PDB file of C-alpha atoms and ligand atoms in Angstrom:
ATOM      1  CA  UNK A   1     -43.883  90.739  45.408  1.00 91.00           C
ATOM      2  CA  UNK A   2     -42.199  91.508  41.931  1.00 86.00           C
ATOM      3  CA  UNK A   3     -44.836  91.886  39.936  1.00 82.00           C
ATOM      4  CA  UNK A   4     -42.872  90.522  36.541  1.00 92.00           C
ATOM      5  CA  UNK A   5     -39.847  89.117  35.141  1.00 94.00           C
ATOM      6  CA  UNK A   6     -39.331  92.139  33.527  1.00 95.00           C
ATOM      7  CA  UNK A   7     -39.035  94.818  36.477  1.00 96.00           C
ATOM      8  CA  UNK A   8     -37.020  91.900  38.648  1.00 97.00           C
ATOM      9  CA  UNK A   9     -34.188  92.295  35.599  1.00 97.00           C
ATOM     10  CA  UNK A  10     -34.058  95.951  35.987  1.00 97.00           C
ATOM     11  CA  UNK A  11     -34.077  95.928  39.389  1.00 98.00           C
ATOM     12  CA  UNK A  12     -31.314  93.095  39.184  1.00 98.00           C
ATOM     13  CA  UNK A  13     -29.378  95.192  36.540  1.00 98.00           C
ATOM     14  CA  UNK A  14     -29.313  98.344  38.602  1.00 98.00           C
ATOM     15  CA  UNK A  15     -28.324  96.620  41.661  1.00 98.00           C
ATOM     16  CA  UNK A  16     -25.314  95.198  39.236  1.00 98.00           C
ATOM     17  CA  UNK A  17     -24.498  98.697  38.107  1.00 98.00           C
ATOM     18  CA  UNK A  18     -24.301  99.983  41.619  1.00 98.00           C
ATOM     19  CA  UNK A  19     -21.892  97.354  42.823  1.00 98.00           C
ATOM     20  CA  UNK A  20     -19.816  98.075  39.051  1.00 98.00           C
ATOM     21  CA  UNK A  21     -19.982 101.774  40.430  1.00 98.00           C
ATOM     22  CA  UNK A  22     -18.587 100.688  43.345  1.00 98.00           C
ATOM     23  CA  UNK A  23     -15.268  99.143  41.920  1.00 98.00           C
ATOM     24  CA  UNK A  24     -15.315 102.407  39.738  1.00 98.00           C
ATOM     25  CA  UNK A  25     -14.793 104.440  42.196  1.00 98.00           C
ATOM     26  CA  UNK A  26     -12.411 102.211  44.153  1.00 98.00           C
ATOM     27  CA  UNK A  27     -10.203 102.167  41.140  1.00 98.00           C
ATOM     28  CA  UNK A  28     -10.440 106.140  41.035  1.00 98.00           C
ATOM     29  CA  UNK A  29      -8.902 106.071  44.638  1.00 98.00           C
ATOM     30  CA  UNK A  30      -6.233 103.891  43.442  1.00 98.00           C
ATOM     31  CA  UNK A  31      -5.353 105.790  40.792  1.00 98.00           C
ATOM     32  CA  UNK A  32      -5.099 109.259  43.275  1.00 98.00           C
ATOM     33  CA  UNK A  33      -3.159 107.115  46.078  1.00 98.00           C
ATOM     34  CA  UNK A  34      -0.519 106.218  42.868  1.00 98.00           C
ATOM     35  CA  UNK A  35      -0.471 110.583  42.314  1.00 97.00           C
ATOM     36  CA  UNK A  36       0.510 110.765  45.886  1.00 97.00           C
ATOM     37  CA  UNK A  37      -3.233 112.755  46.388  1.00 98.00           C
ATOM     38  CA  UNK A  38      -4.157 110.989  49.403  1.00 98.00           C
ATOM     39  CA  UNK A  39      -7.415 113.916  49.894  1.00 98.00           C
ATOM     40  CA  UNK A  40      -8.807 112.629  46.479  1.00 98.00           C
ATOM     41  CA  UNK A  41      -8.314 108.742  46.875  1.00 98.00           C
ATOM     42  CA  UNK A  42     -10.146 109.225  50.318  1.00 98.00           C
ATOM     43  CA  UNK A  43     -12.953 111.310  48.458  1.00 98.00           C
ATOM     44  CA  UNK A  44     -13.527 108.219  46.097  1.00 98.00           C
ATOM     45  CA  UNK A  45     -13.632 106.092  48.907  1.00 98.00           C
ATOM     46  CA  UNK A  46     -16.366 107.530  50.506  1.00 98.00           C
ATOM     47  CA  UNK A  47     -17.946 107.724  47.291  1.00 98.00           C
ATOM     48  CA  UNK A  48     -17.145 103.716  46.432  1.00 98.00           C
ATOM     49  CA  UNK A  49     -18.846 102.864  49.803  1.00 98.00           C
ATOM     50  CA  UNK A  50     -22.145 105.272  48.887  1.00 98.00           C
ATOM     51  CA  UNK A  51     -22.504 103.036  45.886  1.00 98.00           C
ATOM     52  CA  UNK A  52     -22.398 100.148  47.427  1.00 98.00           C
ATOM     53  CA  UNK A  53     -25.065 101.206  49.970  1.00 98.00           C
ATOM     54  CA  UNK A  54     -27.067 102.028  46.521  1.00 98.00           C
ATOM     55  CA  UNK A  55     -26.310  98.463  45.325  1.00 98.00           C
ATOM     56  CA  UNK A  56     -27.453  97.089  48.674  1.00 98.00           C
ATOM     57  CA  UNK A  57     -30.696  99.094  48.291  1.00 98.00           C
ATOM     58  CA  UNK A  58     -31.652  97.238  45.291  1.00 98.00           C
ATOM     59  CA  UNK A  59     -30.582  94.017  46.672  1.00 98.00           C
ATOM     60  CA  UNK A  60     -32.519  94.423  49.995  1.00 98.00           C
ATOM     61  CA  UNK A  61     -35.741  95.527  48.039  1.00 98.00           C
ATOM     62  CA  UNK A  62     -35.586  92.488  45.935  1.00 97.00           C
ATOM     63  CA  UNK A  63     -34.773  90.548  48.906  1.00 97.00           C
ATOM     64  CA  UNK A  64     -38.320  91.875  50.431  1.00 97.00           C
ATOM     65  CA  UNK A  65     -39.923  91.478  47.393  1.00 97.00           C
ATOM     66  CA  UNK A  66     -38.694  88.031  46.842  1.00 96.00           C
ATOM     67  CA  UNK A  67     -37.357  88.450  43.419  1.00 96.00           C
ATOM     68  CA  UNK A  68     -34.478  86.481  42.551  1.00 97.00           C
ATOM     69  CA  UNK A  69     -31.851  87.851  43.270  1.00 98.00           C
ATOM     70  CA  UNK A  70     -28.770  87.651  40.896  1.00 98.00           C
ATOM     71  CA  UNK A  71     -25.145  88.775  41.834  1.00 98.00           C
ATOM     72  CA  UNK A  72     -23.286  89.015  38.382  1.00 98.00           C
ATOM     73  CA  UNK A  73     -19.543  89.516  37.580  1.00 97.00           C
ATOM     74  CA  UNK A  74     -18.009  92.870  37.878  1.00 97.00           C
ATOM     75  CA  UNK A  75     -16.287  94.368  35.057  1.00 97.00           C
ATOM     76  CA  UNK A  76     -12.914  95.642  34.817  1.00 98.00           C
ATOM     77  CA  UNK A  77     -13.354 100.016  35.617  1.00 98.00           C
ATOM     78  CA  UNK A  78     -10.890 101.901  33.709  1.00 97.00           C
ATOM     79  CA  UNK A  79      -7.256 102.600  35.337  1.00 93.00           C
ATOM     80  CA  UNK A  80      -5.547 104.944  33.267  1.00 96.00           C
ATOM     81  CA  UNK A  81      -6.280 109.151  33.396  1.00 98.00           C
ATOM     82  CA  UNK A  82      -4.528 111.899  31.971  1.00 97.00           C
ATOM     83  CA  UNK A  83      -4.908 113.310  34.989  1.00 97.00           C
ATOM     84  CA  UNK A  84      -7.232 114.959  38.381  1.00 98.00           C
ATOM     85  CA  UNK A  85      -9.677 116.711  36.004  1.00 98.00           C
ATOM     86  CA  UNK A  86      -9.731 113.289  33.602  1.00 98.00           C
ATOM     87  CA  UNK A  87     -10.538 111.690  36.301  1.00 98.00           C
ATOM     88  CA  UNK A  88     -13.287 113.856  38.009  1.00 98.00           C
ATOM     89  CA  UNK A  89     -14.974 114.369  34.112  1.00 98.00           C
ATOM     90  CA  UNK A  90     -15.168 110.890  33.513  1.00 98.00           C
ATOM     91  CA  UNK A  91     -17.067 110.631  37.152  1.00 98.00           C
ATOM     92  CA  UNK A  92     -19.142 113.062  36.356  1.00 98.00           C
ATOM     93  CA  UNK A  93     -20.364 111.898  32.411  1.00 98.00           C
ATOM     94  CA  UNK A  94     -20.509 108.020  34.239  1.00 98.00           C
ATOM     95  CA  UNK A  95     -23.106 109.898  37.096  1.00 98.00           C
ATOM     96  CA  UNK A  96     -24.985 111.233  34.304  1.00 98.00           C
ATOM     97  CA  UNK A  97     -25.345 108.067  32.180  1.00 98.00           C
ATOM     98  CA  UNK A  98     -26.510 106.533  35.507  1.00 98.00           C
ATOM     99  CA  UNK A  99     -29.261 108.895  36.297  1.00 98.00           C
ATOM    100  CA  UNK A 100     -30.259 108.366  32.322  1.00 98.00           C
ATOM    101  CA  UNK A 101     -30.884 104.695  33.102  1.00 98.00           C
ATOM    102  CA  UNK A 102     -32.724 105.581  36.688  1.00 98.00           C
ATOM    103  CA  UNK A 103     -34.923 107.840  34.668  1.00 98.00           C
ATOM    104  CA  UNK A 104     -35.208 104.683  31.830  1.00 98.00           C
ATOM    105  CA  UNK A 105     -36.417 102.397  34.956  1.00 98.00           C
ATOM    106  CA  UNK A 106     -39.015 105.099  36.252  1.00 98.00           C
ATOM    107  CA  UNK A 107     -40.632 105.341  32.668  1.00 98.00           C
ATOM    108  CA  UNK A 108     -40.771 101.267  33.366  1.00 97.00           C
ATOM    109  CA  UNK A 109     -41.450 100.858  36.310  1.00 97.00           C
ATOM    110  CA  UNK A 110     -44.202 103.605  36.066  1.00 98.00           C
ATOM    111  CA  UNK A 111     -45.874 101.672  32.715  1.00 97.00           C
ATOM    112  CA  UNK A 112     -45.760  98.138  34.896  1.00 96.00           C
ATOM    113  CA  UNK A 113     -47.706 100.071  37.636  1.00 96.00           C
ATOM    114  CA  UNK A 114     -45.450  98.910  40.227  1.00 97.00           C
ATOM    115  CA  UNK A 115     -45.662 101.634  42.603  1.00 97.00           C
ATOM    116  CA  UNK A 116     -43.369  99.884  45.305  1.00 97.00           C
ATOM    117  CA  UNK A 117     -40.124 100.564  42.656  1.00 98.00           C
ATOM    118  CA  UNK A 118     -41.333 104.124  41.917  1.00 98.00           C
ATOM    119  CA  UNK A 119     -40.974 104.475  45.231  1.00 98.00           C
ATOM    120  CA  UNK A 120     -37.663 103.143  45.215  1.00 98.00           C
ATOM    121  CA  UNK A 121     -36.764 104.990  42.336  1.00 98.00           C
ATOM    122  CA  UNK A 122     -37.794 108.228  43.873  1.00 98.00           C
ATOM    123  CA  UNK A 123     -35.159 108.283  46.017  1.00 98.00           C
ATOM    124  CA  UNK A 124     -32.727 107.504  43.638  1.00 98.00           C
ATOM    125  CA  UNK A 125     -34.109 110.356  41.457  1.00 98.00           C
ATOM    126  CA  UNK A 126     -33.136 112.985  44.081  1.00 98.00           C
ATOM    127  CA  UNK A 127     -30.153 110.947  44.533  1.00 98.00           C
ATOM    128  CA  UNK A 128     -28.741 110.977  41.382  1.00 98.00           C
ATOM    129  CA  UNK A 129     -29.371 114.908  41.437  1.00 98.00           C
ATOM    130  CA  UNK A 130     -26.469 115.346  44.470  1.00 98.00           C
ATOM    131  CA  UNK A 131     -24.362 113.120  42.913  1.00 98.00           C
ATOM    132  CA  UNK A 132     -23.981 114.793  39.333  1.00 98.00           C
ATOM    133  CA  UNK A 133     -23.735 118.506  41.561  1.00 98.00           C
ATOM    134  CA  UNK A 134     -21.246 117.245  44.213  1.00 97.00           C
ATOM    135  CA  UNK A 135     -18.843 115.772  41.079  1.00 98.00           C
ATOM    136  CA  UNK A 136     -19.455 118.614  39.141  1.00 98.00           C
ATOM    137  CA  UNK A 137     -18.342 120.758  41.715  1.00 98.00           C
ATOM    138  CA  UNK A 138     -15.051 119.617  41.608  1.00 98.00           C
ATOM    139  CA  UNK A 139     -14.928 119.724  37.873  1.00 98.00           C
ATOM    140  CA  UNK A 140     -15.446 123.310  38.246  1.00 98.00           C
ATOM    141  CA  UNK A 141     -12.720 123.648  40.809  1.00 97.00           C
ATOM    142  CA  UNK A 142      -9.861 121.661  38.788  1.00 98.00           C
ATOM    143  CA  UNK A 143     -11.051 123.439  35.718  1.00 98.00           C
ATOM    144  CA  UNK A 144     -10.470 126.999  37.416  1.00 97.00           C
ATOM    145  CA  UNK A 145      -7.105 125.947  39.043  1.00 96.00           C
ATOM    146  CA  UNK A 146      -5.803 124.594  35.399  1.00 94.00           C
ATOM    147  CA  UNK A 147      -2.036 123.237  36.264  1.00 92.00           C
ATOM    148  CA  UNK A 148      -1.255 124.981  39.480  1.00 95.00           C
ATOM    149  CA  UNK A 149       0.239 122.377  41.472  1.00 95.00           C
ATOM    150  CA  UNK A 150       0.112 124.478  45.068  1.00 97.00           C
ATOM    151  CA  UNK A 151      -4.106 124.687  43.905  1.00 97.00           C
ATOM    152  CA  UNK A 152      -4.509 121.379  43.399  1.00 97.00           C
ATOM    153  CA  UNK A 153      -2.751 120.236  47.337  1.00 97.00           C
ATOM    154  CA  UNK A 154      -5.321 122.559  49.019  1.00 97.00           C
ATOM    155  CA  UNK A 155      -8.326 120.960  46.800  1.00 98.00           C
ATOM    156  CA  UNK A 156      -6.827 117.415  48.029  1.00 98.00           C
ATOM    157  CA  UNK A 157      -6.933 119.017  51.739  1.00 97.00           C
ATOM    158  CA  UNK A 158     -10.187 120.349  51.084  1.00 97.00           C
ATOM    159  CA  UNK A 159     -11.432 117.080  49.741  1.00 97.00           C
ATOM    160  CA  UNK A 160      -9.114 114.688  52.746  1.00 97.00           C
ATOM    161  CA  UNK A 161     -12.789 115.938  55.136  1.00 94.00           C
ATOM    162  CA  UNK A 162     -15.325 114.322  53.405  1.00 90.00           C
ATOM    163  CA  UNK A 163     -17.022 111.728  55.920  1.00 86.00           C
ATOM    164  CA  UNK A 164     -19.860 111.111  53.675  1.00 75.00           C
TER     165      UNK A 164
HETATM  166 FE1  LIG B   1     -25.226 104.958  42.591  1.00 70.99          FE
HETATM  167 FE1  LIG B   2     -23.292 107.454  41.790  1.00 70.99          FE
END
């Protein structure tokens, strides 16, 4: 069981924030397929489907908890970038504001002595660690390859591969 109103909010906030992530990252593919960068757009689709998983982790361990669970309304994700690198920055600075509020929910859920969400939260901590390094990777590789246009069709290649 949840032990209090206060960790079944977070838990029902994060779970929110996933799904938001989610349509984030779905509007970052859009944005690539509308660049003709097909490589990218699929990129952020894997990603948009890893944060719904995330979402779905929340909801499930509320569900076995038997918190209440509360599905709110998504917010509109931004749709205009300058461009690749824009894009890829902004993913990274939103990954690191996430794993801010994970670490926020530890220190919580850590105080409220319920064990079951640090548990939770652990994986999410290690989580949140591959996320900011696999986006910041490719911040690193559009930052080295500046304008080149030829540079930035073998990153999309490159980037076509990832399963997940
Ligand atoms: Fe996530
Ligand atoms: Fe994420």
């Amino acid at each position: 069981m949840i032990p209090n109103k206060k960790m079944e909010e977070m838990l029902n906030k994060q779970m929110n924030a996933e799904f938001y992530n989610s349509h984030l990252y779905m509007a970052m593919a859009a944005w690539f397929e509308n660049q003709n960068l097909p490589g990218f757009a699929s990129w952020m689709e894997v990603q948009a489907e890893e944060e719904r998983k995330h979402a779905l982790k929340f909801y499930n361990h509320l569900k076995e908890r038997r918190g209440n669970i509360k599905v709110s309304q998504v917010p509109q994700p931004p749709a205009n970038y300058k461009n690749a690198l824009d894009v890829f920055q902004s993913a990274l600075d939103h990954e690191i504001a996430v794993s801010k509020e994970i670490n926020k929910m530890m220190e919580a859920a850590l105080a409220e002595k319920d064990y079951a969400a640090v548990q939770l939260l652990n994986w999410f901590v290690s989580e949140q660690v591959e996320e900011e390094a696999q986006t910041d990777a490719v911040v690193q590789q559009l930052k080295m390859i500046g304008e080149s246009r030829g540079s930035l069709m073998y990153i999309d290649r490159h980037l076509a591969k990832r399963k997940e």
